[in-house]
Tab-separated table of C-alpha atoms in Angstrom:
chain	number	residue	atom	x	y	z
A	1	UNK	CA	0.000	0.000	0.000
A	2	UNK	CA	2.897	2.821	0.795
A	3	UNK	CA	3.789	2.008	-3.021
A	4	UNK	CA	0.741	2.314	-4.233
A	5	UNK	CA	0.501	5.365	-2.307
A	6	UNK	CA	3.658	6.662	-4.178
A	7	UNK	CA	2.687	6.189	-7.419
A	8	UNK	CA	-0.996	7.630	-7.279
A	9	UNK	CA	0.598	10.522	-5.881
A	10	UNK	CA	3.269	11.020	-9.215
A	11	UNK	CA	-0.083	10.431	-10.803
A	12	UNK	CA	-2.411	13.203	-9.320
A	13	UNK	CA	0.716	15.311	-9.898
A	14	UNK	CA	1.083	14.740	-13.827
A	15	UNK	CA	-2.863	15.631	-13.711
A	16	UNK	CA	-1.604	19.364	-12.606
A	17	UNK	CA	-3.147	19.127	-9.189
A	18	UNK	CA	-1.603	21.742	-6.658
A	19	UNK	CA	1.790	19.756	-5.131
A	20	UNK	CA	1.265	20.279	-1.041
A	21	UNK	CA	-2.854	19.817	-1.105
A	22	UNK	CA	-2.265	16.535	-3.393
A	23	UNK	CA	0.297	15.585	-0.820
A	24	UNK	CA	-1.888	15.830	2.053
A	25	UNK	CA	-5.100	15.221	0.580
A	26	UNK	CA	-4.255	12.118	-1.204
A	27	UNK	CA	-2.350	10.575	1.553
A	28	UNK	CA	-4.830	11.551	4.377
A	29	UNK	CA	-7.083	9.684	2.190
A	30	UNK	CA	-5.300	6.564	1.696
A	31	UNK	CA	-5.044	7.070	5.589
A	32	UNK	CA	-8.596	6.626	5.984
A	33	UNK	CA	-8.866	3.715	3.764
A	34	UNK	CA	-6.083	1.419	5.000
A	35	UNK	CA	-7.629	2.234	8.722
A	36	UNK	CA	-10.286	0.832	7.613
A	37	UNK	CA	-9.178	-2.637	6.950
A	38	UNK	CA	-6.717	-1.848	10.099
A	39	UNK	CA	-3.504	-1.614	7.970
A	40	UNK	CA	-2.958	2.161	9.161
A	41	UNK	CA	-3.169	3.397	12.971
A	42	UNK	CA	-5.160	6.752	12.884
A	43	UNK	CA	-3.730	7.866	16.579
A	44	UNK	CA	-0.092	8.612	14.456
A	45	UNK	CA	-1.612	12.055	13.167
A	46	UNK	CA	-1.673	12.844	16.958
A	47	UNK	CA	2.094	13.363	16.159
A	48	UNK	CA	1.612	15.937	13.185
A	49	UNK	CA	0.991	19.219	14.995
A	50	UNK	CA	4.659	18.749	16.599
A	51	UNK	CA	5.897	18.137	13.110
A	52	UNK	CA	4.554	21.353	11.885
A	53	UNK	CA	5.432	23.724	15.061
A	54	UNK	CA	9.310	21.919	14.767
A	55	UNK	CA	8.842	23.175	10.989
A	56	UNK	CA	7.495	26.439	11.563
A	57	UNK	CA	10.389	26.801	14.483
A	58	UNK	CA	13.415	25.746	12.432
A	59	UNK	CA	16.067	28.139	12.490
A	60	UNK	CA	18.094	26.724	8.616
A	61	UNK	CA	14.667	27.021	7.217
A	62	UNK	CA	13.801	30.627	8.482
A	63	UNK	CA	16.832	31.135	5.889
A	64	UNK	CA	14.789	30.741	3.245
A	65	UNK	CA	12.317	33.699	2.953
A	66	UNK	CA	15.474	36.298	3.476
A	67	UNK	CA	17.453	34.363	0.276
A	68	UNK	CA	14.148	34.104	-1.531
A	69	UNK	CA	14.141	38.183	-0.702
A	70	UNK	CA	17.085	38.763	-1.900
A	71	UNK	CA	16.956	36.905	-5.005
A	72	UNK	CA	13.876	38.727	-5.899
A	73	UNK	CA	14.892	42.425	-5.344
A	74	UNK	CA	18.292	41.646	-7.526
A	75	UNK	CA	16.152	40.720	-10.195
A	76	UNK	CA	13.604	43.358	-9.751
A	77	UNK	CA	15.757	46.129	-8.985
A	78	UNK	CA	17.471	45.714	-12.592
A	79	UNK	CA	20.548	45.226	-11.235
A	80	UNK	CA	21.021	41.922	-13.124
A	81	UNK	CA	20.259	43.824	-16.679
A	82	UNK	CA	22.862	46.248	-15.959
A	83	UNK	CA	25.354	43.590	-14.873
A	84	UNK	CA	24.532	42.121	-18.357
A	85	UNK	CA	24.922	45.096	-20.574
A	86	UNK	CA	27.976	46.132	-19.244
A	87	UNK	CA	29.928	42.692	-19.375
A	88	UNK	CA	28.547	42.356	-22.936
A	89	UNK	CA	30.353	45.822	-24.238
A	90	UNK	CA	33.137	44.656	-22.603
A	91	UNK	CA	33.440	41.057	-23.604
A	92	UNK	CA	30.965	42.062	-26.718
A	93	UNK	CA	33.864	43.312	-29.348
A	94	UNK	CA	35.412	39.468	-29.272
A	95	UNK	CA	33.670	36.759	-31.293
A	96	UNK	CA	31.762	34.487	-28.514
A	97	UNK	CA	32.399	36.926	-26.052
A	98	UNK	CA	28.850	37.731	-25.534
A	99	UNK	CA	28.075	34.026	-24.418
A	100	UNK	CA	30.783	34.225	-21.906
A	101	UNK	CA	29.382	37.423	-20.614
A	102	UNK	CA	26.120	35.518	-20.240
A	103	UNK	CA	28.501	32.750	-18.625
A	104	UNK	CA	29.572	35.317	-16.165
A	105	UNK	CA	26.329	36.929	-15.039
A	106	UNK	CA	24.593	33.701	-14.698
A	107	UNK	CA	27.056	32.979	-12.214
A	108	UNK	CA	26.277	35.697	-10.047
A	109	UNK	CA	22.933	35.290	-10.603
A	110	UNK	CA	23.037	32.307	-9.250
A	111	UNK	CA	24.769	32.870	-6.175
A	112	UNK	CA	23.012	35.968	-5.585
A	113	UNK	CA	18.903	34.402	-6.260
A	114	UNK	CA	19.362	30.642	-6.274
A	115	UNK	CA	15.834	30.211	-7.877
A	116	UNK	CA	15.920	28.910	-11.659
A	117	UNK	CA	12.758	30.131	-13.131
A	118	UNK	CA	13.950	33.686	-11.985
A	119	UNK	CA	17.560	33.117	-13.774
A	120	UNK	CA	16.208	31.578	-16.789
A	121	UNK	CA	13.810	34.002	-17.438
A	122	UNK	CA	15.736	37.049	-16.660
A	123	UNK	CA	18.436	35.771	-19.023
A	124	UNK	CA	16.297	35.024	-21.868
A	125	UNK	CA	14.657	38.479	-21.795
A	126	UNK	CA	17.831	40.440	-21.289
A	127	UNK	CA	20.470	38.256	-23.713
A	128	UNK	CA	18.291	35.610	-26.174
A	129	UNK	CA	17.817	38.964	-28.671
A	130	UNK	CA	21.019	40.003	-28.239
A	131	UNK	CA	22.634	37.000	-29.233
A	132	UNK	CA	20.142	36.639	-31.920
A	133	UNK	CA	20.815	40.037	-33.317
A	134	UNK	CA	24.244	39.636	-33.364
A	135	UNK	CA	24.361	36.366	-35.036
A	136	UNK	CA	25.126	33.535	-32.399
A	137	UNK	CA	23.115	30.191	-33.611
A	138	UNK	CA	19.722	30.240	-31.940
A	139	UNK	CA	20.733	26.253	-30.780
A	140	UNK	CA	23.603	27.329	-28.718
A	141	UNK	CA	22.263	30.587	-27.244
A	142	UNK	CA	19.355	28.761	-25.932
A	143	UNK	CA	21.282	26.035	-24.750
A	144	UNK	CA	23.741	28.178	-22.837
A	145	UNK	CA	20.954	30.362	-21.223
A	146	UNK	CA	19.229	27.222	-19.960
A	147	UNK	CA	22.565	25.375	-18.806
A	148	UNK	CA	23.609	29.084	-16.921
A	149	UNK	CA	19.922	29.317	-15.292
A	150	UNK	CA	19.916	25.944	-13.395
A	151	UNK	CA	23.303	26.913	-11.967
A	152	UNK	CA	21.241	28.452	-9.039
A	153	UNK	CA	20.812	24.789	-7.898
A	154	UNK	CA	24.252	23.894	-7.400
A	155	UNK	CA	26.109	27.128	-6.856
A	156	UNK	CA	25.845	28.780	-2.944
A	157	UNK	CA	24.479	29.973	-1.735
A	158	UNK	CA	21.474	28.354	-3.222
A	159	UNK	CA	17.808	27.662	-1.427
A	160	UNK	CA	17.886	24.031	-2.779
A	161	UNK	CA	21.063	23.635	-0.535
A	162	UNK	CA	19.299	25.185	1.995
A	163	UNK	CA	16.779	22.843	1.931
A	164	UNK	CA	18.797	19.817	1.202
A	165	UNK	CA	21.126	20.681	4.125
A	166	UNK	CA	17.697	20.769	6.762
A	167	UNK	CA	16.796	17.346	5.335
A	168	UNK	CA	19.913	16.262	4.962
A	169	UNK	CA	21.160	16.911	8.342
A	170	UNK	CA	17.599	15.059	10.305
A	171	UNK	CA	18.782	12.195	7.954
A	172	UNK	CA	22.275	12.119	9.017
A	173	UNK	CA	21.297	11.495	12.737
A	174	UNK	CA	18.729	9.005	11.959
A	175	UNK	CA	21.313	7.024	9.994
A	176	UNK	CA	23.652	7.026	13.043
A	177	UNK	CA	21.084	6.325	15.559
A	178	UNK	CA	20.271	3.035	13.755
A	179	UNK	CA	23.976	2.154	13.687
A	180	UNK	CA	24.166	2.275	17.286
A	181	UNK	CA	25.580	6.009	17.128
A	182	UNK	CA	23.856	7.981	20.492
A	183	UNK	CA	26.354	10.825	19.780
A	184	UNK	CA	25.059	11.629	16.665
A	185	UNK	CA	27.233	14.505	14.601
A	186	UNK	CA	25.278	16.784	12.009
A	187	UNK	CA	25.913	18.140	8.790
A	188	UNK	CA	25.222	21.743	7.966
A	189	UNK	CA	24.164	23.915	5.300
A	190	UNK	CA	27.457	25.393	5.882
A	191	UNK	CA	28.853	21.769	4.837
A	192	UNK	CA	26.866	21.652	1.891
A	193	UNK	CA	27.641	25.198	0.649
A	194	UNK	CA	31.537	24.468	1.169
A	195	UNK	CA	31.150	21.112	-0.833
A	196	UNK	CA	29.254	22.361	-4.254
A	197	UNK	CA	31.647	25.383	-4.412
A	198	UNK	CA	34.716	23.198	-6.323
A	199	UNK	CA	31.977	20.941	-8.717
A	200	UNK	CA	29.904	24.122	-9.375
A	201	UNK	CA	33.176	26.245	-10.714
A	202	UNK	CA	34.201	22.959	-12.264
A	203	UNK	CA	30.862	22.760	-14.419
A	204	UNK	CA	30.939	26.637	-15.311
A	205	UNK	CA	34.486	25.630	-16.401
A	206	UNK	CA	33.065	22.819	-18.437
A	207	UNK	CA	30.513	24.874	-20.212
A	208	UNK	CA	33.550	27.580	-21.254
A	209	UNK	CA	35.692	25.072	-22.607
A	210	UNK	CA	33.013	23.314	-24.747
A	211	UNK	CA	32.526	26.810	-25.997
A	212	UNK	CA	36.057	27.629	-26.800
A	213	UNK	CA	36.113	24.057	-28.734
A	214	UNK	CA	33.296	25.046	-30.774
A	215	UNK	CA	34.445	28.653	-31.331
A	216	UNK	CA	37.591	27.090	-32.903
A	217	UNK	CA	35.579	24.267	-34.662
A	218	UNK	CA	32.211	26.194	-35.507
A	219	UNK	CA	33.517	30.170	-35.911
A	220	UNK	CA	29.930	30.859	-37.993
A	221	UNK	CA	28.001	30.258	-34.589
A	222	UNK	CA	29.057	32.756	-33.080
A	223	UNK	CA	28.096	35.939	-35.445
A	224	UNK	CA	29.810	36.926	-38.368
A	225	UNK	CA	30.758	40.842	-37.411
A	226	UNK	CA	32.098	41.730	-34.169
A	227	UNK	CA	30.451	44.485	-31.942
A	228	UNK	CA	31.917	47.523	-32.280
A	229	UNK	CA	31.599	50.372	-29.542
A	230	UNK	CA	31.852	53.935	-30.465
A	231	UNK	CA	33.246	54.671	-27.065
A	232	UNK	CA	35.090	51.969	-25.143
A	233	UNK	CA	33.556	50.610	-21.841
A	234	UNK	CA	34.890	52.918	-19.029
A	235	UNK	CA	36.629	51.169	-15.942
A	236	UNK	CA	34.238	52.986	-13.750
A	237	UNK	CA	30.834	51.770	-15.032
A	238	UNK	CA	32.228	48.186	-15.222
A	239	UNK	CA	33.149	48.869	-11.190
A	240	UNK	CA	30.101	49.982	-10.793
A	241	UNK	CA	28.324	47.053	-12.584
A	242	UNK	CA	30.563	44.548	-10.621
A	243	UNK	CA	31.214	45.764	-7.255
A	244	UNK	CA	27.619	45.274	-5.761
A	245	UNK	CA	26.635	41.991	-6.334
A	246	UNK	CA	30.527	40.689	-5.948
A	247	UNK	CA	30.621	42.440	-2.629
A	248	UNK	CA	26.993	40.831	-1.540
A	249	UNK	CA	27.718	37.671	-2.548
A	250	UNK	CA	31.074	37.637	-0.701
A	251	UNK	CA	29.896	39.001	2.353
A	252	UNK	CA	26.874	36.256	2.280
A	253	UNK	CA	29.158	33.523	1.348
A	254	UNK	CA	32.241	34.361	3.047
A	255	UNK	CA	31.049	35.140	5.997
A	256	UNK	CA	29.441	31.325	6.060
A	257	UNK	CA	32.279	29.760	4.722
A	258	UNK	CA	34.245	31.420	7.598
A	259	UNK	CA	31.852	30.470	10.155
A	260	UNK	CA	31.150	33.870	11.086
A	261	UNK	CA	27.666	33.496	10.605
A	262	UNK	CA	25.043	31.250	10.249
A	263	UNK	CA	23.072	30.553	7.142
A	264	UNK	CA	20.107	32.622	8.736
A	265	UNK	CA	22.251	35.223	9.783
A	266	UNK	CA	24.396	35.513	6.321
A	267	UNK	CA	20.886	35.504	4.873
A	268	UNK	CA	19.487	38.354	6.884
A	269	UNK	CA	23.090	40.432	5.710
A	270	UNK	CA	22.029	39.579	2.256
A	271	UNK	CA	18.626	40.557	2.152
A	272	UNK	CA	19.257	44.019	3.895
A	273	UNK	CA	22.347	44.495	1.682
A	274	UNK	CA	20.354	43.950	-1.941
A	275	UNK	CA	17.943	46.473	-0.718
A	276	UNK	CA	20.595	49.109	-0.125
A	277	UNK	CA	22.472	48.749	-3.554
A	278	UNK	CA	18.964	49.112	-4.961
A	279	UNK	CA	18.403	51.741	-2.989
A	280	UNK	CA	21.609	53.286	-3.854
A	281	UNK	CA	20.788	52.641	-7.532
A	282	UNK	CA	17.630	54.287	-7.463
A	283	UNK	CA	15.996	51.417	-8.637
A	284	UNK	CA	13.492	50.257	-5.254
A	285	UNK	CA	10.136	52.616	-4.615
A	286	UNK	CA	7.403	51.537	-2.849
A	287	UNK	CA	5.761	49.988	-5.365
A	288	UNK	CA	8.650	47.855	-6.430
A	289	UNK	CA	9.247	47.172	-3.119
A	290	UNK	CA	5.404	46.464	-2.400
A	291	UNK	CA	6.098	43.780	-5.420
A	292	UNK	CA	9.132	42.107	-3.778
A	293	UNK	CA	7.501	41.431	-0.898
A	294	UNK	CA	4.018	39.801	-2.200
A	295	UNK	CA	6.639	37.725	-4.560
A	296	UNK	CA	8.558	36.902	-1.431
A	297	UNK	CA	5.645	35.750	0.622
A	298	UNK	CA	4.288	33.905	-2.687
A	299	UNK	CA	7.359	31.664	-3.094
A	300	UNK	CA	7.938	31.621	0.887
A	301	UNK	CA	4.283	30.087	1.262
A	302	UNK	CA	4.277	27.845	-1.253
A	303	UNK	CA	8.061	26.330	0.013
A	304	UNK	CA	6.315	25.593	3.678
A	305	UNK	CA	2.989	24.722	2.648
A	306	UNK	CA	4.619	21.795	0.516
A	307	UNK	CA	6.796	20.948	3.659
A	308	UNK	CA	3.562	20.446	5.770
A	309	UNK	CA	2.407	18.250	2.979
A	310	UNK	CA	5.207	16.162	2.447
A	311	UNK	CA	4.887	15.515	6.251
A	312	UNK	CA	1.742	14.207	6.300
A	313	UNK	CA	2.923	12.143	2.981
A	314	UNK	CA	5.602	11.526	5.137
A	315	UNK	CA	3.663	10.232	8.324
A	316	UNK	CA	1.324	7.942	6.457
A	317	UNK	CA	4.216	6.301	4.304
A	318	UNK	CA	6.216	5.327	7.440
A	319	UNK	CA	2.464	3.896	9.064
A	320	UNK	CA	1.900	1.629	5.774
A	321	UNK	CA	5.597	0.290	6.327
A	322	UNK	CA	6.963	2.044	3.525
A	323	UNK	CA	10.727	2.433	5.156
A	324	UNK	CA	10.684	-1.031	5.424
A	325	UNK	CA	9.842	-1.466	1.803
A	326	UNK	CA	12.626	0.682	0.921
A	327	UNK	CA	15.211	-0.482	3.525
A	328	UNK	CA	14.528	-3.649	2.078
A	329	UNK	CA	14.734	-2.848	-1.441
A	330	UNK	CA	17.966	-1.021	-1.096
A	331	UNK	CA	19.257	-4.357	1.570
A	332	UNK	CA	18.247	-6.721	-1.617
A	333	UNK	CA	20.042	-4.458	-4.184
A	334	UNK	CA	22.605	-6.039	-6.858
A	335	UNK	CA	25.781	-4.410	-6.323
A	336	UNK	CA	25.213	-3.289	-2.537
A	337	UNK	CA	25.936	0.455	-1.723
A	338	UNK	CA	27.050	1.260	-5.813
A	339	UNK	CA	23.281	-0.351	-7.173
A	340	UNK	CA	21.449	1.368	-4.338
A	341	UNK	CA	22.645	4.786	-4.859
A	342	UNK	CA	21.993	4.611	-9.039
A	343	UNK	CA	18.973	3.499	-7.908
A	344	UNK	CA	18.069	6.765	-5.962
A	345	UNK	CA	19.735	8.875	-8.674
A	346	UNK	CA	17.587	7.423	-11.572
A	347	UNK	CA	14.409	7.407	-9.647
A	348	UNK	CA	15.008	11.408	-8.661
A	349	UNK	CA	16.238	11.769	-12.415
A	350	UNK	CA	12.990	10.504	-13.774
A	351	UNK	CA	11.019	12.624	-10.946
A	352	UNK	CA	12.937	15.675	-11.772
A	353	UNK	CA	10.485	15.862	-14.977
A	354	UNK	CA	7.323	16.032	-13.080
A	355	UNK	CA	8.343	17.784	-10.089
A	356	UNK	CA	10.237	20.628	-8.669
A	357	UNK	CA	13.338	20.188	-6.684
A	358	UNK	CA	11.053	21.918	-3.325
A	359	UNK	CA	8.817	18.428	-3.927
A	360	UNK	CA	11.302	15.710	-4.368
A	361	UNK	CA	13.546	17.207	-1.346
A	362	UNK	CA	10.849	16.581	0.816
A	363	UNK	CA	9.405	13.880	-0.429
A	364	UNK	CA	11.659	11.522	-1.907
A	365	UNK	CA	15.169	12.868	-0.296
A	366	UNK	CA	13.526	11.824	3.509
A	367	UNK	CA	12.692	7.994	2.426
A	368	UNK	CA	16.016	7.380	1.328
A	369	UNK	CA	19.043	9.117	2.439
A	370	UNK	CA	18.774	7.754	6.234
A	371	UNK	CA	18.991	4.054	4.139
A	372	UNK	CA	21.883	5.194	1.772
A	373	UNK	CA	23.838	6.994	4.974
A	374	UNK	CA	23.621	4.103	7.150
A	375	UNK	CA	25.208	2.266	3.885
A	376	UNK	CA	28.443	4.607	4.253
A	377	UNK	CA	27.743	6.833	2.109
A	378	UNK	CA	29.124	10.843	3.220
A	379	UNK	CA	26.321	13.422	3.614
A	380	UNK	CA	27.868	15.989	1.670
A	381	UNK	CA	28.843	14.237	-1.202
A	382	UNK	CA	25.080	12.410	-1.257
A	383	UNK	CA	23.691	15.945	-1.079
A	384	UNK	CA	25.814	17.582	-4.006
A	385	UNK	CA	25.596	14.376	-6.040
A	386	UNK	CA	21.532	14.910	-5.421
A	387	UNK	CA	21.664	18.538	-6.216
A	388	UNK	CA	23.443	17.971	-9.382
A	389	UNK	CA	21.602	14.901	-10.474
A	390	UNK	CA	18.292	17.089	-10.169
A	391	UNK	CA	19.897	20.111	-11.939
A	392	UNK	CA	20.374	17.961	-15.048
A	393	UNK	CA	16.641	16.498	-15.005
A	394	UNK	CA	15.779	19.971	-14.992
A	395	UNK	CA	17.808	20.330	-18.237
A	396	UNK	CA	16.961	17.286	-19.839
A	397	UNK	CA	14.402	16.952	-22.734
A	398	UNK	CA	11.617	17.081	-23.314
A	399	UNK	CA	10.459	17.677	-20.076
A	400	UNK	CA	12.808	20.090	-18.000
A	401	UNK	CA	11.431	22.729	-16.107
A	402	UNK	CA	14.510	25.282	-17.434
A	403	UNK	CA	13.490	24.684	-21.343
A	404	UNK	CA	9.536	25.576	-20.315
A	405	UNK	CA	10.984	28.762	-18.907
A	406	UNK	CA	13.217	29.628	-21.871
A	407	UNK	CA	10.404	28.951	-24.166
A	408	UNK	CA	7.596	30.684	-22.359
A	409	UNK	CA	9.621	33.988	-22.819
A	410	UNK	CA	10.998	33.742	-25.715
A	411	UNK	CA	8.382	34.026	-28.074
A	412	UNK	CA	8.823	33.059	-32.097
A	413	UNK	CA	12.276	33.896	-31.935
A	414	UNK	CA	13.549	30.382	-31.230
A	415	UNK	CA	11.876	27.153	-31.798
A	416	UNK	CA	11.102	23.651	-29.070
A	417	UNK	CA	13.104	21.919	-31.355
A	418	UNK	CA	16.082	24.457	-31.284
A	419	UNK	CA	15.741	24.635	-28.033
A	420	UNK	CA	16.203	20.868	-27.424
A	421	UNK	CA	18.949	20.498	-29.734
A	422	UNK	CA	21.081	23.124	-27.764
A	423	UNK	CA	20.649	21.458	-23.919
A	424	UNK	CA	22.074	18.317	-25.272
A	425	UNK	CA	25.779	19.646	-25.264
A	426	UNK	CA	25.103	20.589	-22.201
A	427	UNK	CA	23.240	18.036	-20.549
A	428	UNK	CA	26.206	15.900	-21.516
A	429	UNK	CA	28.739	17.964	-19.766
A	430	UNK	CA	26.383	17.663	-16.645
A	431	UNK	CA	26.309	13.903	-16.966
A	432	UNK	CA	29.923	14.148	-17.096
A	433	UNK	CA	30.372	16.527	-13.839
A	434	UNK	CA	28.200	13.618	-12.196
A	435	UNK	CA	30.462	10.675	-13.355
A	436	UNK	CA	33.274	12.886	-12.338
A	437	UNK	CA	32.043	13.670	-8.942
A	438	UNK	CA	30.789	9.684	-8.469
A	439	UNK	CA	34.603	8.858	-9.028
A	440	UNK	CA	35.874	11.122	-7.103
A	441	UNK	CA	33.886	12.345	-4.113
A	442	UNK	CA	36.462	14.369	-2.703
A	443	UNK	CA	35.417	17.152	-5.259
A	444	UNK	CA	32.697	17.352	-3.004
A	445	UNK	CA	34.442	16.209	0.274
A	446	UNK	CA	37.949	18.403	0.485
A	447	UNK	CA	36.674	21.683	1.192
A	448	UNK	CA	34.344	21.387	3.927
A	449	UNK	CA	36.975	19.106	5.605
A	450	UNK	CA	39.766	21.579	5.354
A	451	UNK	CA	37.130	24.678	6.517
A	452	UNK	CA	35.693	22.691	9.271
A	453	UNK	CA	37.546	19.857	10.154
């Protein structure tokens, strides 16, 4: 029954059914039903309202609404768009140099929102006719603008870290409690953050080399006449462009790296500090600001009322035996630890299609990372491995989120099919970063060990 349970829920989802009330709703009902033929004790929702207060009370997650804050005035204050232009009249007078000024930005984008949509679409409006205009292929534009906007997943300090670093952290001590561990030791966001910074500069690295190897091999994608300026870019409007969002995303993530402050703290710093600059700028009045903060309570709401969800999906899949099932499963696995854990990574591969990474980190990610940590496995490396893994589902054709986002704003001036075509270059460089990372976990591993011990 807890499987059947699963899959009507991946059902009711595909349907387009809102994610936290199908959560709830469906499982409360299956609750009902299996009490009825005494399969499911009733009295365990006597243990939900603790589960939500413990939510509602969680210090990492209270993190969330100030990055989500953040994020949002960046992107509505402009700053981004200036960032943009700027980089591409610097970089914009070298063939290909406008798609590693997108390259650039959508690395600070990342680390400065951390949501995808927001990146994706803020990209494609501000560089797709650009590129277009100045003769870059329409394949590899819209490939590079989807592959830059789901950098926000793996590159701190990013809210599906956040997340995973909460879950991951509940898991971690669960894991050691079954092994006989009554001292358990945690794993923090901080961990997390530390461990995707080497893979995610690695990947960004990937994506410039490919791009180098097909300016050499493929000149003609990348326009045919330079840009030229009629004055050149001054220094100070480039420092000016730069020296915000550098300086914001350093003190956020420095000052966690360092261990000066927590997540929640570093989060508060960042939120205050993107409302100065766009302050500063002249770009925040009370109507903008009235914006942010419906947009922030939007996406804030939605995050918690899918956690209260995927607890009482939660609560009813542990009362039909359903960690059994899996501990089982994953006990009974060819190839031990190595067949579990491809397992897990094709299963949240295939889900990444269907549903966001807010759904399958507190759904799926709770079911089986106490199993795979009691195997051995190191929470950090499971957590980047998971945040990468989902980064390329949301990549992959036909079905990733990032190529609905790209295509949603960019009108007639690219086609499904072009789109399609230029992810796959892309995707493959992501499947390699995995393979990479699977071989060698202490890509993942060295930092936080050196910054923390």
């Amino acid at each position: 029954m807890a499987l059947l349970l699963f899959l009507i829920i991946c059902l009711v989802l595909m349907l387009g059914y809102p994610v936290a009330l199908t959560l709830g709703g469906v499982a409360f009902l299956f609750a009902l039903a299996a009490s009825f033929f005494g399969a499911f004790d009733m009295g365990l929702f006597g243990l939900l309202p603790n589960r939500i207060f413990g939510i509602l009370n969680n210090q990492i997650l209270m993190a969330v609404p100030l990055f989500v804050f953040m994020g949002v005035v960046l992107e509505k204050s402009r700053i981004a768009e200036q960032l943009l232009t700027t980089m591409g009249e610097l970089l914009g007078r070298f063939r290909g140099g406008l798609i590693f000024s997108v390259f650039f930005v959508g690395v600070l984008l990342a680390a400065s929102t951390g949501i995808v949509g927001a990146t994706v679409v803020t990209m494609g409006l501000m560089s797709l006719p650009t590129l277009l205009k100045r003769g870059y292929s329409p394949e590899f534009s819209a490939g590079a603008i989807c592959a830059t906007g789901t950098l926000g997943q793996i590159i701190p300090p990013s809210i599906a870290l956040v997340l995973l670093g909460d879950v991951l952290s509940n898991a971690y001590q669960q894991a050691q409690l079954k092994m006989g561990i009554f001292n358990p030791k945690s794993v923090s966001v901080g961990d997390l953050f530390a461990g995707a910074l080497i893979p995610g500069l690695m990947l960004v690295s990937l994506y410039m080399l490919y791009t180098l190897f097909r300016l050499w091999r493929s000149p003609a994608d990348f326009g045919t006449a330079l840009v030229q300026e009629a004055e050149p870019t001054s220094l100070a409007r480039v420092i000016s462009a730069l020296l915000p969002p550098l300086l914001l995303i350093f003190l956020v993530l420095g000052s966690i790296l360092a261990g000066i402050a927590t997540p929640t703290e570093a989060a508060s710093v960042g939120a205050a500090g993107a409302l100065v600059i766009a302050l500063l700028k002249r770009q925040m009045s009370m109507l903008a600001l009235k914006e942010v903060m419906q947009s922030t309570v939007k996406i804030t709401s939605m995050v918690f009322l899918i956690l209260i969800g995927a607890s009482v999906f939660s609560l009813v899949f542990r009362g039909l035996g359903g960690e059994e099932l899996i501990h089982n499963l994953f006990a009974n696995m060819p190839g031990g630890v190595v067949g579990a854990m491809l397992l897990v990574m094709t299963v949240i591969f295939v889900l990444g299609f269907i549903l966001d990474f807010i759904e399958i980190t507190f759904v799926v990610v709770p079911l089986v990372a106490p199993i795979l940590l009691a195997m051995g496995l190191d929470p950090v490396w499971l957590g980047i491995m998971i945040a990468l893994n989902l980064q390329t589902s949301f990549l992959t054709p036909p079905f990733g989120f990032a190529l609905f986002y790209l295509r949603g704003v960019s009108g007639d001036s690219v086609s499904s099919g072009q789109i399609y075509r230029g992810v796959i270059p892309f995707v493959i460089l992501q499947l390699l970063m995995l393979i990479l990372l699977g071989i060698w976990p202490a890509l993942a591993t060295w930092l936080p060990s050196v910054l923390y011990g």
